[in-house]
Amino acid sequence: MALVTFISDFGDQDHYVPAVKAKMLAINPQLNIIDLSHHIKSFDLEQAAFILKASFRDFPKGTVHLVAVNTTGEMTQGYIGAKLEEHIFIAPNNGILSLLADKEPGILVKFADIHVQESSFPAKDILAPIAAKVASGAAIHDFGGPLDQFKKAMPRNPKATREFITGHVIRVDRYGNAITNISKELFDKLNPGNFTIEIGRERLDRLHTGFGQVDLGDCFAYFNSLGLLEIAINHGDAGSLLGLRFESVITIYFNP
């Protein structure tokens, strides 16, 4: 199945999304194009990387992922194709792919000049045709040569000692739930059994496994399906009520 996912910061009020899709479908009308999100904040690589990282592994291996976020400007150093964990990514070389996984891509290609025309709309004119052709059976090698290194962005990693973990909110979802960069793996490694989670003026000393374990209006913490610590209020907006936003600090103190 010729499958392409599509993520962008285009929104849905302009012609950009349908124009990119039309370009791909003109090449292969049988393409199955899945929208991940087009409501990424303008130029926000971290938000786009979070959504892509949280979802790409759920698609079949061999899926082509078209990434059209911050495709122009000084941050973008050309356009690349990468094979990562048996998935293919077609993207600007602006650091976003470095935020998807700890491992390096197995294949990395810089698209040749013949495929990279001058354009004010590179997602349509450069990335879409390559994504459509690769999804239809072409190899990413067909569009350029090997690239030794791609641009990297600095991920926001938690700081950890035996006494505490300090992390940050990396996403507040539409329900107001605050997702942090503190992983269950790190927590389990350091947790002596007693702990306090400090969220501004709020203190929590236990974890739950879901919303059904707490009363309406209660604030609680749990590790979500991504294995990340999440702060929520049952039927409430934790982001607004607790003053949580992107980069808000969350600290877990361990009590011996």
PDB file of C-alpha atoms in Angstrom:
ATOM      1  CA  MET A   1       0.000   0.000   0.000  1.00  0.00           C
ATOM      2  CA  ALA A   2       1.358   3.423  -1.001  1.00  0.00           C
ATOM      3  CA  LEU A   3       1.036   5.245   2.335  1.00  0.00           C
ATOM      4  CA  VAL A   4       2.170   8.804   3.130  1.00  0.00           C
ATOM      5  CA  THR A   5       1.669  10.677   6.379  1.00  0.00           C
ATOM      6  CA  PHE A   6       1.702  14.469   6.220  1.00  0.00           C
ATOM      7  CA  ILE A   7       2.491  16.920   9.000  1.00  0.00           C
ATOM      8  CA  SER A   8       2.865  20.679   8.571  1.00  0.00           C
ATOM      9  CA  ASP A   9       2.500  24.090  10.161  1.00  0.00           C
ATOM     10  CA  PHE A  10       0.135  25.229   7.369  1.00  0.00           C
ATOM     11  CA  GLY A  11      -3.154  25.268   9.291  1.00  0.00           C
ATOM     12  CA  ASP A  12      -6.395  24.625   7.410  1.00  0.00           C
ATOM     13  CA  GLN A  13      -7.492  28.082   6.282  1.00  0.00           C
ATOM     14  CA  ASP A  14      -5.316  28.389   3.181  1.00  0.00           C
ATOM     15  CA  HIS A  15      -4.597  26.424   0.037  1.00  0.00           C
ATOM     16  CA  TYR A  16      -1.295  24.961   1.214  1.00  0.00           C
ATOM     17  CA  VAL A  17      -2.434  21.540   2.453  1.00  0.00           C
ATOM     18  CA  PRO A  18      -4.669  20.691  -0.531  1.00  0.00           C
ATOM     19  CA  ALA A  19      -2.003  21.952  -2.933  1.00  0.00           C
ATOM     20  CA  VAL A  20       0.598  19.575  -1.495  1.00  0.00           C
ATOM     21  CA  LYS A  21      -1.856  16.675  -1.556  1.00  0.00           C
ATOM     22  CA  ALA A  22      -2.858  17.469  -5.126  1.00  0.00           C
ATOM     23  CA  LYS A  23       0.791  17.397  -6.180  1.00  0.00           C
ATOM     24  CA  MET A  24       1.238  13.923  -4.695  1.00  0.00           C
ATOM     25  CA  LEU A  25      -2.029  12.572  -6.093  1.00  0.00           C
ATOM     26  CA  ALA A  26      -1.178  13.869  -9.565  1.00  0.00           C
ATOM     27  CA  ILE A  27       1.842  11.568  -9.447  1.00  0.00           C
ATOM     28  CA  ASN A  28      -0.017   8.600  -7.974  1.00  0.00           C
ATOM     29  CA  PRO A  29      -3.805   8.840  -7.584  1.00  0.00           C
ATOM     30  CA  GLN A  30      -3.742   5.632  -5.510  1.00  0.00           C
ATOM     31  CA  LEU A  31      -1.762   7.191  -2.673  1.00  0.00           C
ATOM     32  CA  ASN A  32      -3.267   6.930   0.795  1.00  0.00           C
ATOM     33  CA  ILE A  33      -2.422  10.257   2.492  1.00  0.00           C
ATOM     34  CA  ILE A  34      -2.908  10.419   6.266  1.00  0.00           C
ATOM     35  CA  ASP A  35      -2.917  13.825   7.972  1.00  0.00           C
ATOM     36  CA  LEU A  36      -1.055  13.790  11.281  1.00  0.00           C
ATOM     37  CA  SER A  37      -1.582  17.478  12.036  1.00  0.00           C
ATOM     38  CA  HIS A  38      -1.559  20.796  10.232  1.00  0.00           C
ATOM     39  CA  HIS A  39      -2.039  22.832  13.389  1.00  0.00           C
ATOM     40  CA  ILE A  40       1.604  22.916  14.445  1.00  0.00           C
ATOM     41  CA  LYS A  41       2.519  26.401  15.623  1.00  0.00           C
ATOM     42  CA  SER A  42       4.442  28.229  12.919  1.00  0.00           C
ATOM     43  CA  PHE A  43       8.051  26.995  12.698  1.00  0.00           C
ATOM     44  CA  ASP A  44       7.689  24.922  15.923  1.00  0.00           C
ATOM     45  CA  LEU A  45       9.995  21.957  15.346  1.00  0.00           C
ATOM     46  CA  GLU A  46       9.601  20.581  18.863  1.00  0.00           C
ATOM     47  CA  GLN A  47       5.812  20.403  18.695  1.00  0.00           C
ATOM     48  CA  ALA A  48       5.953  18.727  15.291  1.00  0.00           C
ATOM     49  CA  ALA A  49       8.646  16.296  16.455  1.00  0.00           C
ATOM     50  CA  PHE A  50       6.582  15.364  19.508  1.00  0.00           C
ATOM     51  CA  ILE A  51       3.528  14.462  17.418  1.00  0.00           C
ATOM     52  CA  LEU A  52       5.611  12.636  14.816  1.00  0.00           C
ATOM     53  CA  LYS A  53       7.620  10.722  17.429  1.00  0.00           C
ATOM     54  CA  ALA A  54       4.456   9.759  19.286  1.00  0.00           C
ATOM     55  CA  SER A  55       2.796   8.314  16.188  1.00  0.00           C
ATOM     56  CA  PHE A  56       5.141   7.221  13.406  1.00  0.00           C
ATOM     57  CA  ARG A  57       5.943   3.781  14.868  1.00  0.00           C
ATOM     58  CA  ASP A  58       2.241   2.892  14.853  1.00  0.00           C
ATOM     59  CA  PHE A  59       2.175   3.012  11.058  1.00  0.00           C
ATOM     60  CA  PRO A  60       3.332   0.050   8.953  1.00  0.00           C
ATOM     61  CA  LYS A  61       7.035  -0.226   8.285  1.00  0.00           C
ATOM     62  CA  GLY A  62       7.886   1.363   4.979  1.00  0.00           C
ATOM     63  CA  THR A  63       5.471   4.261   5.476  1.00  0.00           C
ATOM     64  CA  VAL A  64       6.689   7.554   3.996  1.00  0.00           C
ATOM     65  CA  HIS A  65       6.401  10.549   6.328  1.00  0.00           C
ATOM     66  CA  LEU A  66       6.289  13.980   4.669  1.00  0.00           C
ATOM     67  CA  VAL A  67       7.437  16.667   7.112  1.00  0.00           C
ATOM     68  CA  ALA A  68       6.642  20.246   6.075  1.00  0.00           C
ATOM     69  CA  VAL A  69       7.463  22.406   9.095  1.00  0.00           C
ATOM     70  CA  ASN A  70       9.735  25.446   8.762  1.00  0.00           C
ATOM     71  CA  THR A  71      10.678  24.415   5.235  1.00  0.00           C
ATOM     72  CA  THR A  72      12.280  27.748   4.276  1.00  0.00           C
ATOM     73  CA  GLY A  73      14.726  30.176   5.829  1.00  0.00           C
ATOM     74  CA  GLU A  74      18.147  30.072   7.424  1.00  0.00           C
ATOM     75  CA  MET A  75      17.354  27.085   9.669  1.00  0.00           C
ATOM     76  CA  THR A  76      16.861  24.816   6.681  1.00  0.00           C
ATOM     77  CA  GLN A  77      20.029  23.485   5.073  1.00  0.00           C
ATOM     78  CA  GLY A  78      18.645  21.730   2.041  1.00  0.00           C
ATOM     79  CA  TYR A  79      16.225  18.815   1.922  1.00  0.00           C
ATOM     80  CA  ILE A  80      16.838  15.228   2.891  1.00  0.00           C
ATOM     81  CA  GLY A  81      15.472  11.717   2.961  1.00  0.00           C
ATOM     82  CA  ALA A  82      16.155   9.372   5.845  1.00  0.00           C
ATOM     83  CA  LYS A  83      15.391   5.784   6.734  1.00  0.00           C
ATOM     84  CA  LEU A  84      14.817   5.419  10.465  1.00  0.00           C
ATOM     85  CA  GLU A  85      13.477   2.258  12.105  1.00  0.00           C
ATOM     86  CA  GLU A  86      12.222   1.012   8.715  1.00  0.00           C
ATOM     87  CA  HIS A  87      10.288   4.246   8.102  1.00  0.00           C
ATOM     88  CA  ILE A  88      11.116   6.819   5.423  1.00  0.00           C
ATOM     89  CA  PHE A  89      11.158  10.550   6.193  1.00  0.00           C
ATOM     90  CA  ILE A  90      11.142  13.287   3.557  1.00  0.00           C
ATOM     91  CA  ALA A  91      11.933  16.573   5.278  1.00  0.00           C
ATOM     92  CA  PRO A  92      13.847  19.835   5.396  1.00  0.00           C
ATOM     93  CA  ASN A  93      17.300  19.553   6.920  1.00  0.00           C
ATOM     94  CA  ASN A  94      16.444  21.794   9.884  1.00  0.00           C
ATOM     95  CA  GLY A  95      17.037  19.505  12.862  1.00  0.00           C
ATOM     96  CA  ILE A  96      13.577  18.010  13.235  1.00  0.00           C
ATOM     97  CA  LEU A  97      14.638  14.458  12.396  1.00  0.00           C
ATOM     98  CA  SER A  98      17.217  14.474  15.187  1.00  0.00           C
ATOM     99  CA  LEU A  99      14.369  14.839  17.714  1.00  0.00           C
ATOM    100  CA  LEU A 100      12.610  11.627  16.701  1.00  0.00           C
ATOM    101  CA  ALA A 101      14.943   8.976  18.104  1.00  0.00           C
ATOM    102  CA  ASP A 102      18.231   8.493  19.908  1.00  0.00           C
ATOM    103  CA  LYS A 103      19.656   6.352  17.111  1.00  0.00           C
ATOM    104  CA  GLU A 104      21.043   7.643  13.837  1.00  0.00           C
ATOM    105  CA  PRO A 105      19.160   6.991  10.569  1.00  0.00           C
ATOM    106  CA  GLY A 106      20.236   3.851   8.739  1.00  0.00           C
ATOM    107  CA  ILE A 107      20.168   5.711   5.416  1.00  0.00           C
ATOM    108  CA  LEU A 108      20.603   9.453   4.942  1.00  0.00           C
ATOM    109  CA  VAL A 109      20.359  11.181   1.556  1.00  0.00           C
ATOM    110  CA  LYS A 110      20.695  14.818   0.568  1.00  0.00           C
ATOM    111  CA  PHE A 111      18.465  15.551  -2.396  1.00  0.00           C
ATOM    112  CA  ALA A 112      20.410  16.573  -5.492  1.00  0.00           C
ATOM    113  CA  ASP A 113      20.132  20.010  -7.073  1.00  0.00           C
ATOM    114  CA  ILE A 114      18.203  18.601 -10.019  1.00  0.00           C
ATOM    115  CA  HIS A 115      15.328  17.832  -7.626  1.00  0.00           C
ATOM    116  CA  VAL A 116      15.687  21.000  -5.541  1.00  0.00           C
ATOM    117  CA  GLN A 117      14.391  23.858  -7.631  1.00  0.00           C
ATOM    118  CA  GLU A 118      14.102  27.425  -6.393  1.00  0.00           C
ATOM    119  CA  SER A 119      10.690  27.691  -4.812  1.00  0.00           C
ATOM    120  CA  SER A 120       8.736  29.741  -2.309  1.00  0.00           C
ATOM    121  CA  PHE A 121       6.649  26.599  -1.669  1.00  0.00           C
ATOM    122  CA  PRO A 122       9.176  23.752  -1.275  1.00  0.00           C
ATOM    123  CA  ALA A 123       6.701  21.426   0.438  1.00  0.00           C
ATOM    124  CA  LYS A 124       4.746  21.291  -2.830  1.00  0.00           C
ATOM    125  CA  ASP A 125       7.487  21.738  -5.389  1.00  0.00           C
ATOM    126  CA  ILE A 126      10.304  19.683  -3.816  1.00  0.00           C
ATOM    127  CA  LEU A 127       9.169  17.415  -0.990  1.00  0.00           C
ATOM    128  CA  ALA A 128       5.741  16.297  -2.254  1.00  0.00           C
ATOM    129  CA  PRO A 129       6.946  14.838  -5.599  1.00  0.00           C
ATOM    130  CA  ILE A 130       9.741  12.911  -3.905  1.00  0.00           C
ATOM    131  CA  ALA A 131       7.437  11.603  -1.167  1.00  0.00           C
ATOM    132  CA  ALA A 132       4.887  10.445  -3.741  1.00  0.00           C
ATOM    133  CA  LYS A 133       7.488   8.694  -5.882  1.00  0.00           C
ATOM    134  CA  VAL A 134       9.154   6.991  -2.906  1.00  0.00           C
ATOM    135  CA  ALA A 135       5.777   5.812  -1.602  1.00  0.00           C
ATOM    136  CA  SER A 136       5.129   4.448  -5.094  1.00  0.00           C
ATOM    137  CA  GLY A 137       8.276   2.345  -5.057  1.00  0.00           C
ATOM    138  CA  ALA A 138      11.267   4.574  -5.837  1.00  0.00           C
ATOM    139  CA  ALA A 139      14.287   4.548  -3.505  1.00  0.00           C
ATOM    140  CA  ILE A 140      15.402   7.693  -1.729  1.00  0.00           C
ATOM    141  CA  HIS A 141      18.852   7.070  -3.277  1.00  0.00           C
ATOM    142  CA  ASP A 142      17.276   7.875  -6.636  1.00  0.00           C
ATOM    143  CA  PHE A 143      16.978  11.530  -5.622  1.00  0.00           C
ATOM    144  CA  GLY A 144      20.428  12.324  -4.259  1.00  0.00           C
ATOM    145  CA  GLY A 145      23.639  11.143  -2.679  1.00  0.00           C
ATOM    146  CA  PRO A 146      24.731   9.984   0.767  1.00  0.00           C
ATOM    147  CA  LEU A 147      24.856  12.574   3.542  1.00  0.00           C
ATOM    148  CA  ASP A 148      27.285  11.910   6.395  1.00  0.00           C
ATOM    149  CA  GLN A 149      25.649  14.199   8.928  1.00  0.00           C
ATOM    150  CA  PHE A 150      22.387  16.066   9.170  1.00  0.00           C
ATOM    151  CA  LYS A 151      21.490  19.149  11.157  1.00  0.00           C
ATOM    152  CA  LYS A 152      20.714  18.413  14.785  1.00  0.00           C
ATOM    153  CA  ALA A 153      18.582  20.175  17.345  1.00  0.00           C
ATOM    154  CA  MET A 154      19.208  19.970  21.069  1.00  0.00           C
ATOM    155  CA  PRO A 155      16.511  17.870  22.769  1.00  0.00           C
ATOM    156  CA  ARG A 156      15.222  18.949  26.181  1.00  0.00           C
ATOM    157  CA  ASN A 157      16.339  16.181  28.515  1.00  0.00           C
ATOM    158  CA  PRO A 158      15.497  15.995  32.227  1.00  0.00           C
ATOM    159  CA  LYS A 159      18.195  16.455  34.862  1.00  0.00           C
ATOM    160  CA  ALA A 160      18.441  13.598  37.315  1.00  0.00           C
ATOM    161  CA  THR A 161      20.313  12.734  40.517  1.00  0.00           C
ATOM    162  CA  ARG A 162      19.576  10.251  43.300  1.00  0.00           C
ATOM    163  CA  GLU A 163      17.651  13.000  45.079  1.00  0.00           C
ATOM    164  CA  PHE A 164      15.461  14.381  42.286  1.00  0.00           C
ATOM    165  CA  ILE A 165      14.447  14.530  38.636  1.00  0.00           C
ATOM    166  CA  THR A 166      13.758  17.913  37.094  1.00  0.00           C
ATOM    167  CA  GLY A 167      11.940  17.905  33.779  1.00  0.00           C
ATOM    168  CA  HIS A 168       9.776  20.190  31.697  1.00  0.00           C
ATOM    169  CA  VAL A 169       6.366  20.224  30.115  1.00  0.00           C
ATOM    170  CA  ILE A 170       6.837  19.469  26.426  1.00  0.00           C
ATOM    171  CA  ARG A 171       3.191  19.562  25.390  1.00  0.00           C
ATOM    172  CA  VAL A 172      -0.156  20.700  26.779  1.00  0.00           C
ATOM    173  CA  ASP A 173      -2.830  18.849  24.824  1.00  0.00           C
ATOM    174  CA  ARG A 174      -6.307  20.094  23.895  1.00  0.00           C
ATOM    175  CA  TYR A 175      -7.709  18.752  27.169  1.00  0.00           C
ATOM    176  CA  GLY A 176      -5.185  20.738  29.196  1.00  0.00           C
ATOM    177  CA  ASN A 177      -3.176  17.668  30.192  1.00  0.00           C
ATOM    178  CA  ALA A 178       0.516  18.497  30.612  1.00  0.00           C
ATOM    179  CA  ILE A 179       2.903  15.943  29.127  1.00  0.00           C
ATOM    180  CA  THR A 180       6.465  16.075  30.454  1.00  0.00           C
ATOM    181  CA  ASN A 181       9.810  14.746  29.263  1.00  0.00           C
ATOM    182  CA  ILE A 182      10.221  12.567  32.392  1.00  0.00           C
ATOM    183  CA  SER A 183      10.120   8.934  31.329  1.00  0.00           C
ATOM    184  CA  LYS A 184       8.867   5.984  33.340  1.00  0.00           C
ATOM    185  CA  GLU A 185      12.151   4.224  32.645  1.00  0.00           C
ATOM    186  CA  LEU A 186      14.126   7.021  34.336  1.00  0.00           C
ATOM    187  CA  PHE A 187      11.658   7.280  37.218  1.00  0.00           C
ATOM    188  CA  ASP A 188      11.700   3.528  37.894  1.00  0.00           C
ATOM    189  CA  LYS A 189      15.492   3.517  37.869  1.00  0.00           C
ATOM    190  CA  LEU A 190      15.779   6.173  40.592  1.00  0.00           C
ATOM    191  CA  ASN A 191      12.595   5.804  42.646  1.00  0.00           C
ATOM    192  CA  PRO A 192      13.317   4.464  46.180  1.00  0.00           C
ATOM    193  CA  GLY A 193       9.617   4.031  46.883  1.00  0.00           C
ATOM    194  CA  ASN A 194       8.691   7.424  48.339  1.00  0.00           C
ATOM    195  CA  PHE A 195       8.525  10.574  46.269  1.00  0.00           C
ATOM    196  CA  THR A 196       6.892  13.963  45.919  1.00  0.00           C
ATOM    197  CA  ILE A 197       5.966  15.490  42.579  1.00  0.00           C
ATOM    198  CA  GLU A 198       6.152  19.282  42.727  1.00  0.00           C
ATOM    199  CA  ILE A 199       4.044  21.167  40.195  1.00  0.00           C
ATOM    200  CA  GLY A 200       4.185  24.855  41.097  1.00  0.00           C
ATOM    201  CA  ARG A 201       2.334  24.990  44.439  1.00  0.00           C
ATOM    202  CA  GLU A 202       0.755  21.562  43.922  1.00  0.00           C
ATOM    203  CA  ARG A 203       2.248  18.458  45.581  1.00  0.00           C
ATOM    204  CA  LEU A 204       1.472  14.857  44.676  1.00  0.00           C
ATOM    205  CA  ASP A 205       2.875  11.818  46.430  1.00  0.00           C
ATOM    206  CA  ARG A 206       1.407   8.972  44.397  1.00  0.00           C
ATOM    207  CA  LEU A 207       0.868   7.880  40.824  1.00  0.00           C
ATOM    208  CA  HIS A 208      -2.311   6.622  39.217  1.00  0.00           C
ATOM    209  CA  THR A 209      -2.873   4.598  36.073  1.00  0.00           C
ATOM    210  CA  GLY A 210      -5.781   6.547  34.618  1.00  0.00           C
ATOM    211  CA  PHE A 211      -8.652   8.976  35.004  1.00  0.00           C
ATOM    212  CA  GLY A 212     -11.012   6.392  36.460  1.00  0.00           C
ATOM    213  CA  GLN A 213      -8.985   6.194  39.661  1.00  0.00           C
ATOM    214  CA  VAL A 214      -9.648   9.773  40.784  1.00  0.00           C
ATOM    215  CA  ASP A 215     -12.709  11.895  41.484  1.00  0.00           C
ATOM    216  CA  LEU A 216     -13.901  14.649  39.182  1.00  0.00           C
ATOM    217  CA  GLY A 217     -11.793  17.760  39.670  1.00  0.00           C
ATOM    218  CA  ASP A 218      -8.865  15.912  41.257  1.00  0.00           C
ATOM    219  CA  CYS A 219      -5.322  16.621  40.110  1.00  0.00           C
ATOM    220  CA  PHE A 220      -3.205  13.534  39.557  1.00  0.00           C
ATOM    221  CA  ALA A 221      -0.108  12.218  37.795  1.00  0.00           C
ATOM    222  CA  TYR A 222       0.372   9.099  35.708  1.00  0.00           C
ATOM    223  CA  PHE A 223       2.631   7.665  33.046  1.00  0.00           C
ATOM    224  CA  ASN A 224       0.837   7.828  29.713  1.00  0.00           C
ATOM    225  CA  SER A 225       0.881   5.442  26.754  1.00  0.00           C
ATOM    226  CA  LEU A 226       4.146   7.017  25.582  1.00  0.00           C
ATOM    227  CA  GLY A 227       5.812   6.220  28.906  1.00  0.00           C
ATOM    228  CA  LEU A 228       5.977   9.908  29.866  1.00  0.00           C
ATOM    229  CA  LEU A 229       4.821  11.546  33.081  1.00  0.00           C
ATOM    230  CA  GLU A 230       1.576  13.436  32.540  1.00  0.00           C
ATOM    231  CA  ILE A 231      -0.209  15.847  34.874  1.00  0.00           C
ATOM    232  CA  ALA A 232      -3.986  16.043  34.547  1.00  0.00           C
ATOM    233  CA  ILE A 233      -7.189  17.135  36.272  1.00  0.00           C
ATOM    234  CA  ASN A 234     -10.105  14.771  35.828  1.00  0.00           C
ATOM    235  CA  HIS A 235     -12.618  16.684  33.687  1.00  0.00           C
ATOM    236  CA  GLY A 236     -10.542  19.825  34.146  1.00  0.00           C
ATOM    237  CA  ASP A 237      -7.834  21.834  32.423  1.00  0.00           C
ATOM    238  CA  ALA A 238      -4.549  21.270  34.284  1.00  0.00           C
ATOM    239  CA  GLY A 239      -2.696  23.633  31.975  1.00  0.00           C
ATOM    240  CA  SER A 240      -4.901  26.595  32.835  1.00  0.00           C
ATOM    241  CA  LEU A 241      -5.673  25.772  36.472  1.00  0.00           C
ATOM    242  CA  LEU A 242      -2.064  24.959  37.412  1.00  0.00           C
ATOM    243  CA  GLY A 243      -0.448  27.552  35.153  1.00  0.00           C
ATOM    244  CA  LEU A 244       1.349  24.900  33.118  1.00  0.00           C
ATOM    245  CA  ARG A 245       2.647  25.639  29.645  1.00  0.00           C
ATOM    246  CA  PHE A 246       5.481  24.582  27.369  1.00  0.00           C
ATOM    247  CA  GLU A 247       8.766  24.490  29.365  1.00  0.00           C
ATOM    248  CA  SER A 248       7.060  24.680  32.794  1.00  0.00           C
ATOM    249  CA  VAL A 249       9.257  22.933  35.367  1.00  0.00           C
ATOM    250  CA  ILE A 250       8.168  19.669  37.014  1.00  0.00           C
ATOM    251  CA  THR A 251      10.346  18.209  39.793  1.00  0.00           C
ATOM    252  CA  ILE A 252      10.146  14.806  41.466  1.00  0.00           C
ATOM    253  CA  TYR A 253      11.880  14.669  44.835  1.00  0.00           C
ATOM    254  CA  PHE A 254      12.827  11.244  46.187  1.00  0.00           C
ATOM    255  CA  ASN A 255      12.351  10.635  49.900  1.00  0.00           C
ATOM    256  CA  PRO A 256      14.644   7.947  51.316  1.00  0.00           C
TER     257      PRO A 256
END
